[in-house]
């Protein structure tokens, strides 16, 4: 890699709130020199047609992520607790509103 | 939020899901990958994937991104020459979209570990290709309409199935792009309808543009299936969903009635409806021309590359200034923080 490659703007991840009442959702990434530029670029790149009412940008290197999916024991604790789901419990059909 | 697409391409601890050392579980990983594809589920950035799958995707996505970026040029030439403010505003928005499409795609390529600056460099040095179609000149304003109708129409045929491509970030970028392509195609067709309602000279301009762009548009789908060696593997990996010839046929079938409605003639004497097949028969594009244009000998290859190179070089000081400004601001706010803490 040359110096110009190293001097490239850092990578940011972009999250957009589509409309009030919804969560921010990851939509992609972009390069920018700083946070403010990242927000402006995100607006120009990801919301040209009213796709959002709010944007978050965060440097990609600041994101901590779970490991890869294959044979990953990370999510195993949630797989063996069927009693966390409402369908685990047998309730007679004639009990209303439950 | 649990994981981030392109976070995997940074040099942080969450580093690229690169090839693991060959080990006893390499086979298991491959089986897991194959099973995910077989179940029609998406492969995501941090999943294990075969090197060939990664390489193929980076090449295809980069080539696609480069096409969008170079694709700004043929139409961009007409922004200053557009015949009305309405057409100028529309064309401006369209060319801006093409830039956006390029950036969505570069972003997808980066989730595979590709480096943005490196991709740009590869384009500028001619080490990666872009679509042959953008090496043809835009000689009249009717070309702007025909590009929207044919070129963006062909792009839609190609890209709609890619919305179900097996690689998640690529498929998601394509969904975004396809939504916008529809505007591109419709503005082109509307432009042509307007010209066809005009003078004889305007109608001649439209027909002339149709004559020049038809065959290059058919070539956009790539060589015929029996001469497209990588297609089978791409289809097995579900990167591609349909063969070049299938998509080309779809484009012809879609375009013929639109041409009739518009009142232009598609320049192919062999073009006719085949009731038995339920499709249009059509002539064979000049594949040697496609070869020539791909290998750099098209009418505008040198000009397109030169323009891209110049834009990159002339923008260098802006990129550097922004970096310098960001560094200065960061230093100042660091100092302010320290001052407040003291």
PDB file of N, CA and C in Angstrom, chain A residues 2-86:
ATOM      1  N   UNK A   2       0.476   2.220  -0.767  1.00  0.00           N
ATOM      2  CA  UNK A   2       1.237   3.464  -0.850  1.00  0.00           C
ATOM      3  C   UNK A   2       0.813   4.408   0.278  1.00  0.00           C
ATOM      4  N   UNK A   3       1.496   5.536   0.397  1.00  0.00           N
ATOM      5  CA  UNK A   3       1.156   6.509   1.431  1.00  0.00           C
ATOM      6  C   UNK A   3      -0.241   7.080   1.239  1.00  0.00           C
ATOM      7  N   UNK A   4      -0.604   7.288  -0.027  1.00  0.00           N
ATOM      8  CA  UNK A   4      -1.915   7.872  -0.281  1.00  0.00           C
ATOM      9  C   UNK A   4      -3.015   6.931   0.205  1.00  0.00           C
ATOM     10  N   UNK A   5      -2.757   5.628   0.062  1.00  0.00           N
ATOM     11  CA  UNK A   5      -3.751   4.667   0.531  1.00  0.00           C
ATOM     12  C   UNK A   5      -3.883   4.764   2.049  1.00  0.00           C
ATOM     13  N   UNK A   6      -2.750   4.869   2.729  1.00  0.00           N
ATOM     14  CA  UNK A   6      -2.776   4.962   4.195  1.00  0.00           C
ATOM     15  C   UNK A   6      -3.432   6.256   4.653  1.00  0.00           C
ATOM     16  N   UNK A   7      -3.244   7.324   3.874  1.00  0.00           N
ATOM     17  CA  UNK A   7      -3.799   8.614   4.250  1.00  0.00           C
ATOM     18  C   UNK A   7      -5.273   8.739   3.907  1.00  0.00           C
ATOM     19  N   UNK A   8      -5.890   7.642   3.459  1.00  0.00           N
ATOM     20  CA  UNK A   8      -7.289   7.694   3.050  1.00  0.00           C
ATOM     21  C   UNK A   8      -8.191   7.962   4.257  1.00  0.00           C
ATOM     22  N   UNK A   9      -9.328   8.579   3.980  1.00  0.00           N
ATOM     23  CA  UNK A   9     -10.280   8.876   5.058  1.00  0.00           C
ATOM     24  C   UNK A   9     -10.773   7.597   5.707  1.00  0.00           C
ATOM     25  N   UNK A  10     -11.014   7.645   7.012  1.00  0.00           N
ATOM     26  CA  UNK A  10     -11.466   6.430   7.702  1.00  0.00           C
ATOM     27  C   UNK A  10     -12.877   6.005   7.280  1.00  0.00           C
ATOM     28  N   UNK A  11     -13.176   4.752   7.570  1.00  0.00           N
ATOM     29  CA  UNK A  11     -14.465   4.162   7.220  1.00  0.00           C
ATOM     30  C   UNK A  11     -15.466   4.393   8.356  1.00  0.00           C
ATOM     31  N   UNK A  12     -16.659   4.794   7.991  1.00  0.00           N
ATOM     32  CA  UNK A  12     -17.753   4.975   8.955  1.00  0.00           C
ATOM     33  C   UNK A  12     -18.909   4.049   8.596  1.00  0.00           C
ATOM     34  N   UNK A  13     -19.599   3.560   9.626  1.00  0.00           N
ATOM     35  CA  UNK A  13     -20.853   2.833   9.401  1.00  0.00           C
ATOM     36  C   UNK A  13     -22.012   3.811   9.568  1.00  0.00           C
ATOM     37  N   UNK A  14     -23.044   3.640   8.752  1.00  0.00           N
ATOM     38  CA  UNK A  14     -24.156   4.581   8.746  1.00  0.00           C
ATOM     39  C   UNK A  14     -25.449   3.881   9.180  1.00  0.00           C
ATOM     40  N   UNK A  15     -26.167   4.539  10.083  1.00  0.00           N
ATOM     41  CA  UNK A  15     -27.445   4.022  10.589  1.00  0.00           C
ATOM     42  C   UNK A  15     -28.504   5.092  10.370  1.00  0.00           C
ATOM     43  N   UNK A  16     -29.638   4.694   9.811  1.00  0.00           N
ATOM     44  CA  UNK A  16     -30.684   5.663   9.485  1.00  0.00           C
ATOM     45  C   UNK A  16     -31.992   5.281  10.175  1.00  0.00           C
ATOM     46  N   UNK A  17     -32.638   6.270  10.786  1.00  0.00           N
ATOM     47  CA  UNK A  17     -34.004   6.090  11.288  1.00  0.00           C
ATOM     48  C   UNK A  17     -34.946   6.462  10.149  1.00  0.00           C
ATOM     49  N   UNK A  18     -35.667   5.480   9.650  1.00  0.00           N
ATOM     50  CA  UNK A  18     -36.515   5.690   8.471  1.00  0.00           C
ATOM     51  C   UNK A  18     -37.620   6.688   8.724  1.00  0.00           C
ATOM     52  N   UNK A  19     -38.289   6.534   9.866  1.00  0.00           N
ATOM     53  CA  UNK A  19     -39.285   7.529  10.274  1.00  0.00           C
ATOM     54  C   UNK A  19     -39.445   7.462  11.769  1.00  0.00           C
ATOM     55  N   UNK A  20     -40.136   8.438  12.315  1.00  0.00           N
ATOM     56  CA  UNK A  20     -40.339   8.467  13.760  1.00  0.00           C
ATOM     57  C   UNK A  20     -41.010   7.179  14.203  1.00  0.00           C
ATOM     58  N   UNK A  21     -40.561   6.644  15.321  1.00  0.00           N
ATOM     59  CA  UNK A  21     -41.148   5.413  15.832  1.00  0.00           C
ATOM     60  C   UNK A  21     -40.346   4.182  15.473  1.00  0.00           C
ATOM     61  N   UNK A  22     -39.385   4.308  14.555  1.00  0.00           N
ATOM     62  CA  UNK A  22     -38.571   3.154  14.163  1.00  0.00           C
ATOM     63  C   UNK A  22     -37.152   3.272  14.722  1.00  0.00           C
ATOM     64  N   UNK A  23     -36.495   2.127  14.863  1.00  0.00           N
ATOM     65  CA  UNK A  23     -35.091   2.130  15.265  1.00  0.00           C
ATOM     66  C   UNK A  23     -34.203   2.620  14.135  1.00  0.00           C
ATOM     67  N   UNK A  24     -33.015   3.064  14.483  1.00  0.00           N
ATOM     68  CA  UNK A  24     -32.000   3.281  13.461  1.00  0.00           C
ATOM     69  C   UNK A  24     -31.587   1.924  12.906  1.00  0.00           C
ATOM     70  N   UNK A  25     -31.382   1.840  11.611  1.00  0.00           N
ATOM     71  CA  UNK A  25     -31.003   0.581  10.971  1.00  0.00           C
ATOM     72  C   UNK A  25     -29.720   0.808  10.173  1.00  0.00           C
ATOM     73  N   UNK A  26     -28.839  -0.176  10.227  1.00  0.00           N
ATOM     74  CA  UNK A  26     -27.599  -0.074   9.464  1.00  0.00           C
ATOM     75  C   UNK A  26     -27.897  -0.087   7.972  1.00  0.00           C
ATOM     76  N   UNK A  27     -27.335   0.877   7.224  1.00  0.00           N
ATOM     77  CA  UNK A  27     -27.618   0.924   5.783  1.00  0.00           C
ATOM     78  C   UNK A  27     -26.372   0.761   4.929  1.00  0.00           C
ATOM     79  N   UNK A  28     -25.200   0.914   5.523  1.00  0.00           N
ATOM     80  CA  UNK A  28     -23.990   0.776   4.713  1.00  0.00           C
ATOM     81  C   UNK A  28     -22.865   1.566   5.337  1.00  0.00           C
ATOM     82  N   UNK A  29     -21.859   1.854   4.551  1.00  0.00           N
ATOM     83  CA  UNK A  29     -20.702   2.556   5.079  1.00  0.00           C
ATOM     84  C   UNK A  29     -20.257   3.631   4.103  1.00  0.00           C
ATOM     85  N   UNK A  30     -19.339   4.464   4.552  1.00  0.00           N
ATOM     86  CA  UNK A  30     -18.747   5.470   3.680  1.00  0.00           C
ATOM     87  C   UNK A  30     -17.431   5.943   4.291  1.00  0.00           C
ATOM     88  N   UNK A  31     -16.663   6.661   3.507  1.00  0.00           N
ATOM     89  CA  UNK A  31     -15.416   7.237   4.007  1.00  0.00           C
ATOM     90  C   UNK A  31     -15.607   8.734   4.231  1.00  0.00           C
ATOM     91  N   UNK A  32     -15.046   9.252   5.305  1.00  0.00           N
ATOM     92  CA  UNK A  32     -15.098  10.693   5.559  1.00  0.00           C
ATOM     93  C   UNK A  32     -13.916  11.069   6.433  1.00  0.00           C
ATOM     94  N   UNK A  33     -13.527  12.350   6.337  1.00  0.00           N
ATOM     95  CA  UNK A  33     -12.368  12.805   7.105  1.00  0.00           C
ATOM     96  C   UNK A  33     -12.716  12.941   8.581  1.00  0.00           C
ATOM     97  N   UNK A  34     -13.950  13.361   8.888  1.00  0.00           N
ATOM     98  CA  UNK A  34     -14.349  13.510  10.291  1.00  0.00           C
ATOM     99  C   UNK A  34     -15.853  13.266  10.433  1.00  0.00           C
ATOM    100  N   UNK A  35     -16.323  13.342  11.684  1.00  0.00           N
ATOM    101  CA  UNK A  35     -17.719  13.001  11.958  1.00  0.00           C
ATOM    102  C   UNK A  35     -18.699  13.866  11.173  1.00  0.00           C
ATOM    103  N   UNK A  36     -18.385  15.157  11.121  1.00  0.00           N
ATOM    104  CA  UNK A  36     -19.333  16.065  10.477  1.00  0.00           C
ATOM    105  C   UNK A  36     -19.454  15.746   8.995  1.00  0.00           C
ATOM    106  N   UNK A  37     -18.307  15.505   8.373  1.00  0.00           N
ATOM    107  CA  UNK A  37     -18.336  15.160   6.958  1.00  0.00           C
ATOM    108  C   UNK A  37     -19.045  13.819   6.740  1.00  0.00           C
ATOM    109  N   UNK A  38     -18.857  12.920   7.696  1.00  0.00           N
ATOM    110  CA  UNK A  38     -19.511  11.612   7.576  1.00  0.00           C
ATOM    111  C   UNK A  38     -21.030  11.787   7.577  1.00  0.00           C
ATOM    112  N   UNK A  39     -21.521  12.689   8.434  1.00  0.00           N
ATOM    113  CA  UNK A  39     -22.976  12.923   8.484  1.00  0.00           C
ATOM    114  C   UNK A  39     -23.479  13.534   7.175  1.00  0.00           C
ATOM    115  N   UNK A  40     -22.720  14.501   6.666  1.00  0.00           N
ATOM    116  CA  UNK A  40     -23.141  15.152   5.414  1.00  0.00           C
ATOM    117  C   UNK A  40     -23.120  14.159   4.251  1.00  0.00           C
ATOM    118  N   UNK A  41     -22.053  13.375   4.198  1.00  0.00           N
ATOM    119  CA  UNK A  41     -21.974  12.375   3.129  1.00  0.00           C
ATOM    120  C   UNK A  41     -23.087  11.337   3.267  1.00  0.00           C
ATOM    121  N   UNK A  42     -23.369  10.960   4.515  1.00  0.00           N
ATOM    122  CA  UNK A  42     -24.420   9.965   4.743  1.00  0.00           C
ATOM    123  C   UNK A  42     -25.763  10.509   4.257  1.00  0.00           C
ATOM    124  N   UNK A  43     -25.993  11.787   4.523  1.00  0.00           N
ATOM    125  CA  UNK A  43     -27.240  12.400   4.051  1.00  0.00           C
ATOM    126  C   UNK A  43     -27.305  12.335   2.525  1.00  0.00           C
ATOM    127  N   UNK A  44     -26.206  12.723   1.869  1.00  0.00           N
ATOM    128  CA  UNK A  44     -26.204  12.766   0.405  1.00  0.00           C
ATOM    129  C   UNK A  44     -26.284  11.367  -0.208  1.00  0.00           C
ATOM    130  N   UNK A  45     -25.663  10.407   0.493  1.00  0.00           N
ATOM    131  CA  UNK A  45     -25.570   9.070  -0.098  1.00  0.00           C
ATOM    132  C   UNK A  45     -26.782   8.201   0.218  1.00  0.00           C
ATOM    133  N   UNK A  46     -27.260   8.259   1.458  1.00  0.00           N
ATOM    134  CA  UNK A  46     -28.281   7.293   1.867  1.00  0.00           C
ATOM    135  C   UNK A  46     -29.678   7.879   2.045  1.00  0.00           C
ATOM    136  N   UNK A  47     -29.837   9.193   1.937  1.00  0.00           N
ATOM    137  CA  UNK A  47     -31.189   9.753   2.115  1.00  0.00           C
ATOM    138  C   UNK A  47     -31.520  10.771   1.031  1.00  0.00           C
ATOM    139  N   UNK A  48     -31.301  10.389  -0.242  1.00  0.00           N
ATOM    140  CA  UNK A  48     -31.627  11.325  -1.325  1.00  0.00           C
ATOM    141  C   UNK A  48     -33.124  11.398  -1.599  1.00  0.00           C
ATOM    142  N   UNK A  49     -33.881  10.414  -1.079  1.00  0.00           N
ATOM    143  CA  UNK A  49     -35.319  10.379  -1.371  1.00  0.00           C
ATOM    144  C   UNK A  49     -36.143  10.190  -0.093  1.00  0.00           C
ATOM    145  N   UNK A  50     -35.909  11.033   0.879  1.00  0.00           N
ATOM    146  CA  UNK A  50     -36.681  10.976   2.133  1.00  0.00           C
ATOM    147  C   UNK A  50     -36.586   9.644   2.850  1.00  0.00           C
ATOM    148  N   UNK A  51     -35.422   8.992   2.775  1.00  0.00           N
ATOM    149  CA  UNK A  51     -35.316   7.681   3.440  1.00  0.00           C
ATOM    150  C   UNK A  51     -35.083   7.798   4.931  1.00  0.00           C
ATOM    151  N   UNK A  52     -34.897   9.003   5.445  1.00  0.00           N
ATOM    152  CA  UNK A  52     -34.582   9.065   6.867  1.00  0.00           C
ATOM    153  C   UNK A  52     -34.935  10.376   7.522  1.00  0.00           C
ATOM    154  N   UNK A  53     -35.094  10.307   8.869  1.00  0.00           N
ATOM    155  CA  UNK A  53     -35.314  11.528   9.650  1.00  0.00           C
ATOM    156  C   UNK A  53     -34.188  11.734  10.655  1.00  0.00           C
ATOM    157  N   UNK A  54     -33.295  10.763  10.749  1.00  0.00           N
ATOM    158  CA  UNK A  54     -32.177  10.875  11.686  1.00  0.00           C
ATOM    159  C   UNK A  54     -31.065   9.927  11.244  1.00  0.00           C
ATOM    160  N   UNK A  55     -29.831  10.378  11.397  1.00  0.00           N
ATOM    161  CA  UNK A  55     -28.694   9.559  10.980  1.00  0.00           C
ATOM    162  C   UNK A  55     -27.692   9.432  12.120  1.00  0.00           C
ATOM    163  N   UNK A  56     -27.160   8.241  12.316  1.00  0.00           N
ATOM    164  CA  UNK A  56     -25.997   8.041  13.184  1.00  0.00           C
ATOM    165  C   UNK A  56     -24.835   7.616  12.308  1.00  0.00           C
ATOM    166  N   UNK A  57     -23.662   8.111  12.588  1.00  0.00           N
ATOM    167  CA  UNK A  57     -22.454   7.566  11.960  1.00  0.00           C
ATOM    168  C   UNK A  57     -21.477   7.200  13.074  1.00  0.00           C
ATOM    169  N   UNK A  58     -20.758   6.121  12.866  1.00  0.00           N
ATOM    170  CA  UNK A  58     -19.764   5.714  13.861  1.00  0.00           C
ATOM    171  C   UNK A  58     -18.574   5.108  13.120  1.00  0.00           C
ATOM    172  N   UNK A  59     -17.383   5.453  13.590  1.00  0.00           N
ATOM    173  CA  UNK A  59     -16.181   4.883  12.969  1.00  0.00           C
ATOM    174  C   UNK A  59     -16.245   3.360  13.053  1.00  0.00           C
ATOM    175  N   UNK A  60     -16.038   2.698  11.929  1.00  0.00           N
ATOM    176  CA  UNK A  60     -16.151   1.232  11.871  1.00  0.00           C
ATOM    177  C   UNK A  60     -15.257   0.564  12.899  1.00  0.00           C
ATOM    178  N   UNK A  61     -14.083   1.153  13.128  1.00  0.00           N
ATOM    179  CA  UNK A  61     -13.133   0.518  14.046  1.00  0.00           C
ATOM    180  C   UNK A  61     -13.632   0.552  15.489  1.00  0.00           C
ATOM    181  N   UNK A  62     -14.647   1.354  15.773  1.00  0.00           N
ATOM    182  CA  UNK A  62     -15.179   1.429  17.130  1.00  0.00           C
ATOM    183  C   UNK A  62     -16.287   0.420  17.399  1.00  0.00           C
ATOM    184  N   UNK A  63     -16.645  -0.343  16.383  1.00  0.00           N
ATOM    185  CA  UNK A  63     -17.719  -1.318  16.568  1.00  0.00           C
ATOM    186  C   UNK A  63     -17.132  -2.650  17.030  1.00  0.00           C
ATOM    187  N   UNK A  64     -17.676  -3.143  18.133  1.00  0.00           N
ATOM    188  CA  UNK A  64     -17.309  -4.490  18.584  1.00  0.00           C
ATOM    189  C   UNK A  64     -18.393  -5.431  18.078  1.00  0.00           C
ATOM    190  N   UNK A  65     -17.982  -6.582  17.550  1.00  0.00           N
ATOM    191  CA  UNK A  65     -18.960  -7.484  16.958  1.00  0.00           C
ATOM    192  C   UNK A  65     -18.790  -8.889  17.508  1.00  0.00           C
ATOM    193  N   UNK A  66     -19.882  -9.635  17.525  1.00  0.00           N
ATOM    194  CA  UNK A  66     -19.797 -11.037  17.939  1.00  0.00           C
ATOM    195  C   UNK A  66     -19.027 -11.810  16.876  1.00  0.00           C
ATOM    196  N   UNK A  67     -18.623 -13.017  17.207  1.00  0.00           N
ATOM    197  CA  UNK A  67     -17.815 -13.788  16.275  1.00  0.00           C
ATOM    198  C   UNK A  67     -18.670 -14.299  15.118  1.00  0.00           C
ATOM    199  N   UNK A  68     -18.000 -14.971  14.195  1.00  0.00           N
ATOM    200  CA  UNK A  68     -18.695 -15.473  13.007  1.00  0.00           C
ATOM    201  C   UNK A  68     -19.750 -16.488  13.388  1.00  0.00           C
ATOM    202  N   UNK A  69     -20.642 -16.745  12.447  1.00  0.00           N
ATOM    203  CA  UNK A  69     -21.828 -17.523  12.831  1.00  0.00           C
ATOM    204  C   UNK A  69     -21.564 -19.015  12.977  1.00  0.00           C
ATOM    205  N   UNK A  70     -20.569 -19.540  12.228  1.00  0.00           N
ATOM    206  CA  UNK A  70     -20.514 -20.993  12.140  1.00  0.00           C
ATOM    207  C   UNK A  70     -20.142 -21.637  13.476  1.00  0.00           C
ATOM    208  N   UNK A  71     -20.961 -22.554  13.899  1.00  0.00           N
ATOM    209  CA  UNK A  71     -20.741 -23.314  15.147  1.00  0.00           C
ATOM    210  C   UNK A  71     -20.360 -22.371  16.287  1.00  0.00           C
ATOM    211  N   UNK A  72     -21.035 -21.254  16.322  1.00  0.00           N
ATOM    212  CA  UNK A  72     -20.701 -20.251  17.321  1.00  0.00           C
ATOM    213  C   UNK A  72     -21.481 -20.522  18.607  1.00  0.00           C
ATOM    214  N   UNK A  73     -20.784 -20.769  19.712  1.00  0.00           N
ATOM    215  CA  UNK A  73     -21.510 -21.051  20.954  1.00  0.00           C
ATOM    216  C   UNK A  73     -22.069 -19.787  21.598  1.00  0.00           C
ATOM    217  N   UNK A  74     -21.775 -18.624  21.010  1.00  0.00           N
ATOM    218  CA  UNK A  74     -22.154 -17.340  21.624  1.00  0.00           C
ATOM    219  C   UNK A  74     -23.656 -17.235  21.852  1.00  0.00           C
ATOM    220  N   UNK A  75     -24.417 -17.732  20.875  1.00  0.00           N
ATOM    221  CA  UNK A  75     -25.872 -17.614  20.969  1.00  0.00           C
ATOM    222  C   UNK A  75     -26.517 -18.885  21.536  1.00  0.00           C
ATOM    223  N   UNK A  76     -25.688 -19.860  21.897  1.00  0.00           N
ATOM    224  CA  UNK A  76     -26.225 -21.129  22.387  1.00  0.00           C
ATOM    225  C   UNK A  76     -27.128 -20.963  23.612  1.00  0.00           C
ATOM    226  N   UNK A  77     -26.785 -20.083  24.561  1.00  0.00           N
ATOM    227  CA  UNK A  77     -27.630 -19.973  25.760  1.00  0.00           C
ATOM    228  C   UNK A  77     -29.083 -19.639  25.447  1.00  0.00           C
ATOM    229  N   UNK A  78     -29.362 -19.053  24.290  1.00  0.00           N
ATOM    230  CA  UNK A  78     -30.741 -18.669  24.000  1.00  0.00           C
ATOM    231  C   UNK A  78     -31.502 -19.788  23.313  1.00  0.00           C
ATOM    232  N   UNK A  79     -30.769 -20.838  22.904  1.00  0.00           N
ATOM    233  CA  UNK A  79     -31.424 -21.890  22.128  1.00  0.00           C
ATOM    234  C   UNK A  79     -32.101 -22.930  23.013  1.00  0.00           C
ATOM    235  N   UNK A  80     -31.641 -23.068  24.260  1.00  0.00           N
ATOM    236  CA  UNK A  80     -32.141 -24.183  25.078  1.00  0.00           C
ATOM    237  C   UNK A  80     -33.077 -23.708  26.193  1.00  0.00           C
ATOM    238  N   UNK A  81     -33.700 -22.570  26.023  1.00  0.00           N
ATOM    239  CA  UNK A  81     -34.591 -22.060  27.069  1.00  0.00           C
ATOM    240  C   UNK A  81     -35.984 -21.833  26.494  1.00  0.00           C
ATOM    241  N   UNK A  82     -36.605 -22.970  26.155  1.00  0.00           N
ATOM    242  CA  UNK A  82     -37.918 -22.887  25.507  1.00  0.00           C
ATOM    243  C   UNK A  82     -38.947 -22.209  26.399  1.00  0.00           C
ATOM    244  N   UNK A  83     -38.713 -22.259  27.731  1.00  0.00           N
ATOM    245  CA  UNK A  83     -39.682 -21.669  28.660  1.00  0.00           C
ATOM    246  C   UNK A  83     -39.713 -20.149  28.581  1.00  0.00           C
ATOM    247  N   UNK A  84     -38.843 -19.564  27.747  1.00  0.00           N
ATOM    248  CA  UNK A  84     -38.895 -18.109  27.569  1.00  0.00           C
ATOM    249  C   UNK A  84     -39.959 -17.690  26.551  1.00  0.00           C
ATOM    250  N   UNK A  85     -40.534 -18.697  25.891  1.00  0.00           N
ATOM    251  CA  UNK A  85     -41.523 -18.383  24.854  1.00  0.00           C
ATOM    252  C   UNK A  85     -42.939 -18.671  25.352  1.00  0.00           C
ATOM    253  N   UNK A  86     -43.883 -17.820  24.985  1.00  0.00           N
ATOM    254  CA  UNK A  86     -45.255 -17.999  25.493  1.00  0.00           C
ATOM    255  C   UNK A  86     -45.867 -19.347  25.097  1.00  0.00           C
TER     256      UNK A  86
END
